Coordinates of C-alpha atoms in Angstrom, one line a residue:
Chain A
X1 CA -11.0 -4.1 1.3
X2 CA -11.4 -6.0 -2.2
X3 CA -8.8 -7.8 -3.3
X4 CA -7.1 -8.5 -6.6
X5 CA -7.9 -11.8 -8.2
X6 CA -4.2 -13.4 -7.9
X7 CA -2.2 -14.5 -10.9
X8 CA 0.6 -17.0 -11.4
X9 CA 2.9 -14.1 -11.7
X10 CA 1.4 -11.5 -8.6
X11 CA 2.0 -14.6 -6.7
X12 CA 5.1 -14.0 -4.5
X13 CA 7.3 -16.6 -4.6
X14 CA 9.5 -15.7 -1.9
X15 CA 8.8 -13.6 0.7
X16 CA 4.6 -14.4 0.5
X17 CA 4.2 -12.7 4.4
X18 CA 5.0 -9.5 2.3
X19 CA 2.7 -10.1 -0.3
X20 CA -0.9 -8.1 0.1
X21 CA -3.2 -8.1 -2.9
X22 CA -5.8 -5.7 -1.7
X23 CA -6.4 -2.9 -4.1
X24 CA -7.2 0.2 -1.9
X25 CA -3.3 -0.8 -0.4
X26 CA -1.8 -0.9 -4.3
X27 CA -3.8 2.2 -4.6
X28 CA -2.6 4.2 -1.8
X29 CA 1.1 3.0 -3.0
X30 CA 0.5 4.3 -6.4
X31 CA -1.1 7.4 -5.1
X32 CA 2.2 8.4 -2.7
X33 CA 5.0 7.8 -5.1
X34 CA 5.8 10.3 -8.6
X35 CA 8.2 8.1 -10.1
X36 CA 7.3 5.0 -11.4
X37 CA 9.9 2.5 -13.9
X38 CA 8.4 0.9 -16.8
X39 CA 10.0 -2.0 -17.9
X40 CA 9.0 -4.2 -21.5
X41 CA 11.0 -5.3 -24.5
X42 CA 12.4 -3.5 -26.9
X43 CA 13.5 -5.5 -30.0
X44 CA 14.8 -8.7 -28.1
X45 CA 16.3 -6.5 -25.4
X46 CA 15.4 -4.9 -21.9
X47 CA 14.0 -1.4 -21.6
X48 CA 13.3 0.1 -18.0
X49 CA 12.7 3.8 -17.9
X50 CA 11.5 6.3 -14.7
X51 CA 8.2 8.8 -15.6
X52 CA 5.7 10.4 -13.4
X53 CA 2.6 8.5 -13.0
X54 CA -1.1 8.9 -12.0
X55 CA -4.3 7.2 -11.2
X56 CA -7.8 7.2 -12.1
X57 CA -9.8 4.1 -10.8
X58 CA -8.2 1.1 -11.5
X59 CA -6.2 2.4 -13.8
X60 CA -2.2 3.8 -14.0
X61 CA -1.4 6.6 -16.5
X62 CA 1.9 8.2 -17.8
X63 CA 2.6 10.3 -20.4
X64 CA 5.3 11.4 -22.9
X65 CA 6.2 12.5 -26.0
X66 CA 4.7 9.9 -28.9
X67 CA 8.4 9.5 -30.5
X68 CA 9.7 8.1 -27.3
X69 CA 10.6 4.7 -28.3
X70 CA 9.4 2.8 -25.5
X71 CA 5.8 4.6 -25.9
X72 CA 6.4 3.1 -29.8
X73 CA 7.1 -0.3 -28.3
X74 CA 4.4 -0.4 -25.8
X75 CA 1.2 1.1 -28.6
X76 CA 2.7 -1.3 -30.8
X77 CA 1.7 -3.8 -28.0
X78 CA 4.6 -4.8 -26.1
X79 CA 3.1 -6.3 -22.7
X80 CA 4.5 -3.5 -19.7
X81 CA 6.1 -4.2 -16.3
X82 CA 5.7 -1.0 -14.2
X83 CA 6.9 -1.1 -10.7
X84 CA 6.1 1.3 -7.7
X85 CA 8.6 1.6 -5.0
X86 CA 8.7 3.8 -1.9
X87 CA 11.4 3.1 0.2
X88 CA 10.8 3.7 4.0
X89 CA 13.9 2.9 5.6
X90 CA 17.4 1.1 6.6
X91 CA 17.0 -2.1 8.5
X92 CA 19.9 -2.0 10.7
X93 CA 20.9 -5.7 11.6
X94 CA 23.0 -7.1 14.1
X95 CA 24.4 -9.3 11.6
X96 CA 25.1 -8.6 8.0
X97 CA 22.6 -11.2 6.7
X98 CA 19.5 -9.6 8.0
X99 CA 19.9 -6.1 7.6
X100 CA 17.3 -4.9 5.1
X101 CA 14.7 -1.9 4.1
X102 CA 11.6 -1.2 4.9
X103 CA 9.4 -0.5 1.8
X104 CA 6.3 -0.7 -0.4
X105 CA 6.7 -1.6 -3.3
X106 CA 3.5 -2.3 -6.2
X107 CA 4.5 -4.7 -9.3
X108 CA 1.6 -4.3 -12.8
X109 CA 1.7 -5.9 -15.6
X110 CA -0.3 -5.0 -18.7
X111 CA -0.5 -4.0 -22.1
X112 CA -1.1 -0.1 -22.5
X113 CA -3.9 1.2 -24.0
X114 CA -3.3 4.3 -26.1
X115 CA -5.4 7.2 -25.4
X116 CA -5.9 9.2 -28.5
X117 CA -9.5 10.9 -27.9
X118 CA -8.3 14.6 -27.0
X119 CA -10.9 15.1 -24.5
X120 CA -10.4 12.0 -22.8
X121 CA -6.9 12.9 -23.2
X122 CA -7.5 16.6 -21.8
X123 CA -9.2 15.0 -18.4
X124 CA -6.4 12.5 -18.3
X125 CA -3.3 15.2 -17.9
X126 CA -5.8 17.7 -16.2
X127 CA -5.9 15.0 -13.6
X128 CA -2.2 14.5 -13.5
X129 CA -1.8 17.8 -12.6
X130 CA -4.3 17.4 -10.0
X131 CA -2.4 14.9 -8.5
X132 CA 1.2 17.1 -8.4
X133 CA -0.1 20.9 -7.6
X134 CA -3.7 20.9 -7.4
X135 CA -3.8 24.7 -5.5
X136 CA -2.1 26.1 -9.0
X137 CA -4.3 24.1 -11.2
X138 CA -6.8 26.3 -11.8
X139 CA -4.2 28.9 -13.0
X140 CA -2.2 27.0 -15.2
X141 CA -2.8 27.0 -18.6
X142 CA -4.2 24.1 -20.4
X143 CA -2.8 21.7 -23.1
X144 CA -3.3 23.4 -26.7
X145 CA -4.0 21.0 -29.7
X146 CA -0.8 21.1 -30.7
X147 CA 0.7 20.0 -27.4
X148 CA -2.3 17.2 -26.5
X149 CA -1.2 16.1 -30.0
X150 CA 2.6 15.7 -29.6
X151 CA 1.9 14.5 -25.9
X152 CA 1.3 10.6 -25.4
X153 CA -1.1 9.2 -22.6
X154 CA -0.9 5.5 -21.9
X155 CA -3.4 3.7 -19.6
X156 CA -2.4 0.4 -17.8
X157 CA -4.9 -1.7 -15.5
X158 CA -4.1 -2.4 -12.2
X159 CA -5.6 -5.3 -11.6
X160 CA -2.7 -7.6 -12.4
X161 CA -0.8 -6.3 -9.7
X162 CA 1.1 -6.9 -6.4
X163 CA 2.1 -5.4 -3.7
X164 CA 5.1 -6.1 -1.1
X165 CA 5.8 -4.2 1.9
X166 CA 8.4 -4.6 4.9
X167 CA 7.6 -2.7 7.8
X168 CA 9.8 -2.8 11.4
X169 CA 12.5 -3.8 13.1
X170 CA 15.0 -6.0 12.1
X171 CA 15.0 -9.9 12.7
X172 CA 18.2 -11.2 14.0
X173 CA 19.3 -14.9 14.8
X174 CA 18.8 -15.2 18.3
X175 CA 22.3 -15.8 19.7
X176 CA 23.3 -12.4 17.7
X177 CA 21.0 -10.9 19.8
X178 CA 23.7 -10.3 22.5
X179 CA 26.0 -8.4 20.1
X180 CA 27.2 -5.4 20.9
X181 CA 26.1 -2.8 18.3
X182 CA 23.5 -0.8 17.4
X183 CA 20.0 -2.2 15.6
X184 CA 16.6 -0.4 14.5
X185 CA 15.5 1.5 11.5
X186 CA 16.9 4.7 10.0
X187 CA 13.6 5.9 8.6
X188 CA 13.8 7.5 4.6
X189 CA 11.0 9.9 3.1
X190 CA 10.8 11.6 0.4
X191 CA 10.8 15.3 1.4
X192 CA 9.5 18.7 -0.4
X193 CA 11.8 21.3 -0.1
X194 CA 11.4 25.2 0.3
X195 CA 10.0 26.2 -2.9
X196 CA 12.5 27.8 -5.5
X197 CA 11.0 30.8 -7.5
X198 CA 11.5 30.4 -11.3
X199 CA 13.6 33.7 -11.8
X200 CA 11.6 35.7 -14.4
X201 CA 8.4 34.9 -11.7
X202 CA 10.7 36.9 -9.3
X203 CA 11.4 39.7 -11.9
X204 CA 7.7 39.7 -12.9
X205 CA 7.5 40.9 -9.2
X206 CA 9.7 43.8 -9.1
Chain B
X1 CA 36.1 13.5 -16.7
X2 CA 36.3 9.8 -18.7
X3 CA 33.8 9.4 -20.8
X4 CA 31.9 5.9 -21.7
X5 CA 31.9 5.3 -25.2
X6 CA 28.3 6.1 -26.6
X7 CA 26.8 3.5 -28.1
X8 CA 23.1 2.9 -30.0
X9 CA 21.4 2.1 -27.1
X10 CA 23.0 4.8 -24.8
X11 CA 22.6 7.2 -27.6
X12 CA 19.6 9.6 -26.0
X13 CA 16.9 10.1 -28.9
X14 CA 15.3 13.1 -27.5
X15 CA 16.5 15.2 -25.0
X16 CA 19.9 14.8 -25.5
X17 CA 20.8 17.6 -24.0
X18 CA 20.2 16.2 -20.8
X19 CA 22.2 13.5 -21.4
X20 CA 25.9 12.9 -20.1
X21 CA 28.3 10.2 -20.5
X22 CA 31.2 10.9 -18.0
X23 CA 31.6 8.0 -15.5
X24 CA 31.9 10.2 -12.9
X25 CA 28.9 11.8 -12.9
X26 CA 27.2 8.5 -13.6
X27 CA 29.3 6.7 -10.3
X28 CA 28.1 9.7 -8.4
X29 CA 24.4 8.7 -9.0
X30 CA 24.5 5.3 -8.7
X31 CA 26.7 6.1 -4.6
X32 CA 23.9 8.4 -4.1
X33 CA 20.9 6.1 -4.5
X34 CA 20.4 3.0 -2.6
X35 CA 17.5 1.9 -5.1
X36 CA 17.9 0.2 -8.4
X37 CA 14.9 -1.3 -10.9
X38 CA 16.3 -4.4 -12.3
X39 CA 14.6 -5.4 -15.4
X40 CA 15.2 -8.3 -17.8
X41 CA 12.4 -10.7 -20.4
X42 CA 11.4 -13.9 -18.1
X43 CA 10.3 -15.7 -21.1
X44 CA 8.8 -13.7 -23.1
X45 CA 7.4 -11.5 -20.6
X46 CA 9.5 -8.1 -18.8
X47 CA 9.6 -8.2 -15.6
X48 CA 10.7 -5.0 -13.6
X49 CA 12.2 -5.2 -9.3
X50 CA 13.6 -2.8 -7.1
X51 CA 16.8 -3.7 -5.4
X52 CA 20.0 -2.5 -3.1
X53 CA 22.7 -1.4 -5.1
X54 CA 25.9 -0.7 -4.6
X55 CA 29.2 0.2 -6.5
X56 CA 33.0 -1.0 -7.0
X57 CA 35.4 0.8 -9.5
X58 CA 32.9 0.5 -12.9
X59 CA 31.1 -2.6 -11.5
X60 CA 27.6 -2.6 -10.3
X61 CA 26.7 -4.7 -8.1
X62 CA 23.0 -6.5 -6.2
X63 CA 22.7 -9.3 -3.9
X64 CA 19.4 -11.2 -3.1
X65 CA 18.1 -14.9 -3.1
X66 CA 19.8 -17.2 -5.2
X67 CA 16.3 -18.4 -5.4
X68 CA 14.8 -15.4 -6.9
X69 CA 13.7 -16.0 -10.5
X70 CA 15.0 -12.9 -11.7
X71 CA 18.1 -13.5 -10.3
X72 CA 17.8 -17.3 -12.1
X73 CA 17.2 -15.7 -15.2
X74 CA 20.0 -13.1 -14.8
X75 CA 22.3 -15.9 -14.0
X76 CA 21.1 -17.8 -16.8
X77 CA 22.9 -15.1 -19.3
X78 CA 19.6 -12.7 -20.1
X79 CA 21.0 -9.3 -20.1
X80 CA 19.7 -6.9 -17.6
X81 CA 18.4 -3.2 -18.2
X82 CA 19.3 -1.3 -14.7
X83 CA 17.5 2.1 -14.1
X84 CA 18.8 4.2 -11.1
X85 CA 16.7 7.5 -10.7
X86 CA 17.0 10.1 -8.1
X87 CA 13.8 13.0 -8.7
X88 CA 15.2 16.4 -7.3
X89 CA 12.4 18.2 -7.8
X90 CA 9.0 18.7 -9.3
X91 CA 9.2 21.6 -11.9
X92 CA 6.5 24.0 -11.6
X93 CA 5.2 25.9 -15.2
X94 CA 2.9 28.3 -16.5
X95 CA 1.4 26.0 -19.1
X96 CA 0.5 22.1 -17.9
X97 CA 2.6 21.2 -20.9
X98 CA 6.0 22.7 -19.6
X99 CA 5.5 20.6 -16.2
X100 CA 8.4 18.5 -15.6
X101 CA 10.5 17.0 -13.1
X102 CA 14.3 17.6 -11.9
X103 CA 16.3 14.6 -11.8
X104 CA 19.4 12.7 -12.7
X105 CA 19.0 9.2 -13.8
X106 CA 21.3 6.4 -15.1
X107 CA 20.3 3.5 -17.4
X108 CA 23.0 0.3 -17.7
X109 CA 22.9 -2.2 -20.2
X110 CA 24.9 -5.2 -18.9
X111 CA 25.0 -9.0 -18.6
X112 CA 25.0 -10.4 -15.4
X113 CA 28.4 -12.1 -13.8
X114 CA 27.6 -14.2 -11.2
X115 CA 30.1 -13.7 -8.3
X116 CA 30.7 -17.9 -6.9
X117 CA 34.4 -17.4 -5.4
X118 CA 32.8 -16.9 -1.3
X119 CA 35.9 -14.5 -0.2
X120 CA 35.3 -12.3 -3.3
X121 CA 31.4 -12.4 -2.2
X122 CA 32.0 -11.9 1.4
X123 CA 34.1 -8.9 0.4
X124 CA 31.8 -7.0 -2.1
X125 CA 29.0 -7.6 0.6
X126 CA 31.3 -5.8 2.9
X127 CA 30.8 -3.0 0.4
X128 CA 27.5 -2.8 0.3
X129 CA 27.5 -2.6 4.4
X130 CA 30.0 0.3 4.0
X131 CA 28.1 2.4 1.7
X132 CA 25.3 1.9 3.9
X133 CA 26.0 2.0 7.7
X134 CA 30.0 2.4 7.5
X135 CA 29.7 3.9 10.9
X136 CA 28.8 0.3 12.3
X137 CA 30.9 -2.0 9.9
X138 CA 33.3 -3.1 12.7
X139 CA 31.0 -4.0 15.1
X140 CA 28.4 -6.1 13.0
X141 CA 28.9 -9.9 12.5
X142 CA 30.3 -10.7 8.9
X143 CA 27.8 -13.2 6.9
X144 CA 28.8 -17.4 7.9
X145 CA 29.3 -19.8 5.5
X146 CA 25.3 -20.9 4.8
X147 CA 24.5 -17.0 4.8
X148 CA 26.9 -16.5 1.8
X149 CA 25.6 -19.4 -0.1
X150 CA 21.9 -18.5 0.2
X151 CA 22.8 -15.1 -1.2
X152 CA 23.2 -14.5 -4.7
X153 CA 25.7 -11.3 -5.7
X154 CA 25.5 -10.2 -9.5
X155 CA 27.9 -7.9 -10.8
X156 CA 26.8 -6.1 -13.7
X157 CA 29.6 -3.7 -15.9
X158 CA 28.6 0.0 -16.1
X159 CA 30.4 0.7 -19.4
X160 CA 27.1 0.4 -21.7
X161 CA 25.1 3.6 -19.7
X162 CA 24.3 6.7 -20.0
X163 CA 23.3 9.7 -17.4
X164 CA 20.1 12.0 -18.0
X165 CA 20.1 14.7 -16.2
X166 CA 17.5 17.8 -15.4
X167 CA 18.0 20.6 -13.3
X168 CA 16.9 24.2 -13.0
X169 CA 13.8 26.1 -13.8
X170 CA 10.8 25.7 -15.8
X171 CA 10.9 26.7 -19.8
X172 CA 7.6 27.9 -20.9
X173 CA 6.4 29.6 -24.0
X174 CA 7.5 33.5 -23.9
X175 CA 3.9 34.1 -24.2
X176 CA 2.9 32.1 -21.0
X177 CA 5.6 34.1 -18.9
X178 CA 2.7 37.3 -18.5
X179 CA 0.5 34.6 -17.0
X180 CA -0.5 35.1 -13.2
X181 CA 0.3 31.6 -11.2
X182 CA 3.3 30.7 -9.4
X183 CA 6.0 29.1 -11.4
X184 CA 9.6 27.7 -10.0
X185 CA 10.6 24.4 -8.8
X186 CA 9.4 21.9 -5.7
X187 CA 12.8 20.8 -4.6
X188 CA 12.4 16.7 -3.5
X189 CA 15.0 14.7 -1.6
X190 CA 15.2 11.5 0.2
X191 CA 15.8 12.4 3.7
X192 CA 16.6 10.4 6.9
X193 CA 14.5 10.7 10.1
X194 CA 15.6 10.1 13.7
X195 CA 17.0 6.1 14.2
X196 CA 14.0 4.3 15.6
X197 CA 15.6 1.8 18.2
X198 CA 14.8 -2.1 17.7
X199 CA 12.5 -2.4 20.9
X200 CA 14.9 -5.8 21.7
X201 CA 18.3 -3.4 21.6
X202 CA 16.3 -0.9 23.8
X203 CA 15.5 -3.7 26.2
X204 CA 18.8 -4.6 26.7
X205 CA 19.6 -1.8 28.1
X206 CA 17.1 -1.7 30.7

């Protein structure tokens, strides 16, 4: 395992049990979750918006169109806050206080790098779709020119990162131990579905 | 339906067909999830967590350490961005360009109002129990007096938000549609597993 250097801001605070700095475990984090919520300043005000993410190495990628303003704000510069954030469950306490959830959860921060090279670019997004249906990926048309050039690709370094996970079963105060109610974990997980055919792929068909 | 007035910032740029501004779609999203990314500047720098949420009327409201610095900084006056995003399903195209994702997501802008008065705290944390285990609400013990001090409860006003919203299937070029690779939609949802007992309640009972 190799682990981050650690910064005065991947330093946890609070909660520094739950802190783990080891990149294959901020990498395996990234790697589960879709959805990730980039955070920077817009102006003099708070931006936080959800995309689909990817990896390559130690770097995060996401992608959008290039008049989205907070793609604008973060090529122009703007220093990024991306967090990660799988949650695994409801803590069930015996008290109020102590219930919680069980999570990971991976914090970045970085400046974006703009990724304008259209092969570069082409590898980038081929690898997203790597990463979210690789069995179809060889049938699925790629990006034209016109598409790689109205599409966006930002690249974030992991290094300055963190990661904070909660795993098990609630901690009570001893003397609540005796109370009468139920305690443990309701597990969570995001679950795929039965897949829903696009309805002129079912036409096609007949 | 009431709808939030629309202002600059919840004015959607692009895709504004996806968005909608009627608080009850945006209430149902925020009672759905039980995740929120917080993000606000601390200094000059974003910084983006995940937290608990949990709703009263148009007030949205998170609880944590009234040590936490994002807290401090919320309490402190520096508005919050809050995200609230719940992926429904990964949209499956012809081209890699018309990949997207199914979801419905909320963005607040709001200042922070720090809730002090302890039997206005002790009930909204009695909320936040409800809407997550109202099946054991009577039986769990209620927070003491030291509990409610060390926990900080922000309440944040929903009325500067907006919803976006994706559902449905995949809209490729007309050309694409003769193209032979599966094309529909990967439904997603957050689903609960079977309770995993607290080994201590299960040795009680032995």
């Amino acid at each position: 395992m190799s682990e981050f250097p650690i910064t005065k801001r991947t330093t946890l605070k609070r909660g520094h049990k739950r802190a783990n700095h080891q990149s294959e475990v901020i990498h395996a984090i990234l790697d589960e979750a879709y959805l990730c919520h980039v955070g920077a300043k817009m102006g003099d005000r708070p931006m936080v918006q959800p995309t689909i993410h990817w990896r390559d190495g130690n770097k995060l990628y996401i992608h959008g169109s290039s008049k989205n303003g907070l793609f604008q704000t973060l090529i122009e510069g703007e220093e990024a806050c991306i967090n990660v954030t799988l949650l695994d469950g409801l803590v069930m306490a015996r008290s109020s206080f102590h219930h919680s959830a069980n999570y990971r959860s991976v914090i970045i921060f970085s400046k974006a790098q703009h990724i304008i090279e259209p092969e570069e670019k082409l590898r980038l997004l081929n690898l997203m779709i790597m990463k979210i249906t690789p069995e179809r990926y060889d049938d699925i048309r790629e990006p034209n020119d016109n598409e790689l050039k109205a599409t966006a690709v930002l690249e974030f370094d992991i290094t300055e990162s963190s990661a904070k996970i909660r795993t098990g079963p609630p901690v009570d105060d001893e003397e609540d131990y005796a109370l009468p109610v139920w305690a443990g974990v309701i597990p969570l997980s995001l679950q795929k579905g039965a897949p829903i055919n696009d309805p002129r792929w079912e036409n096609d068909l007949n």
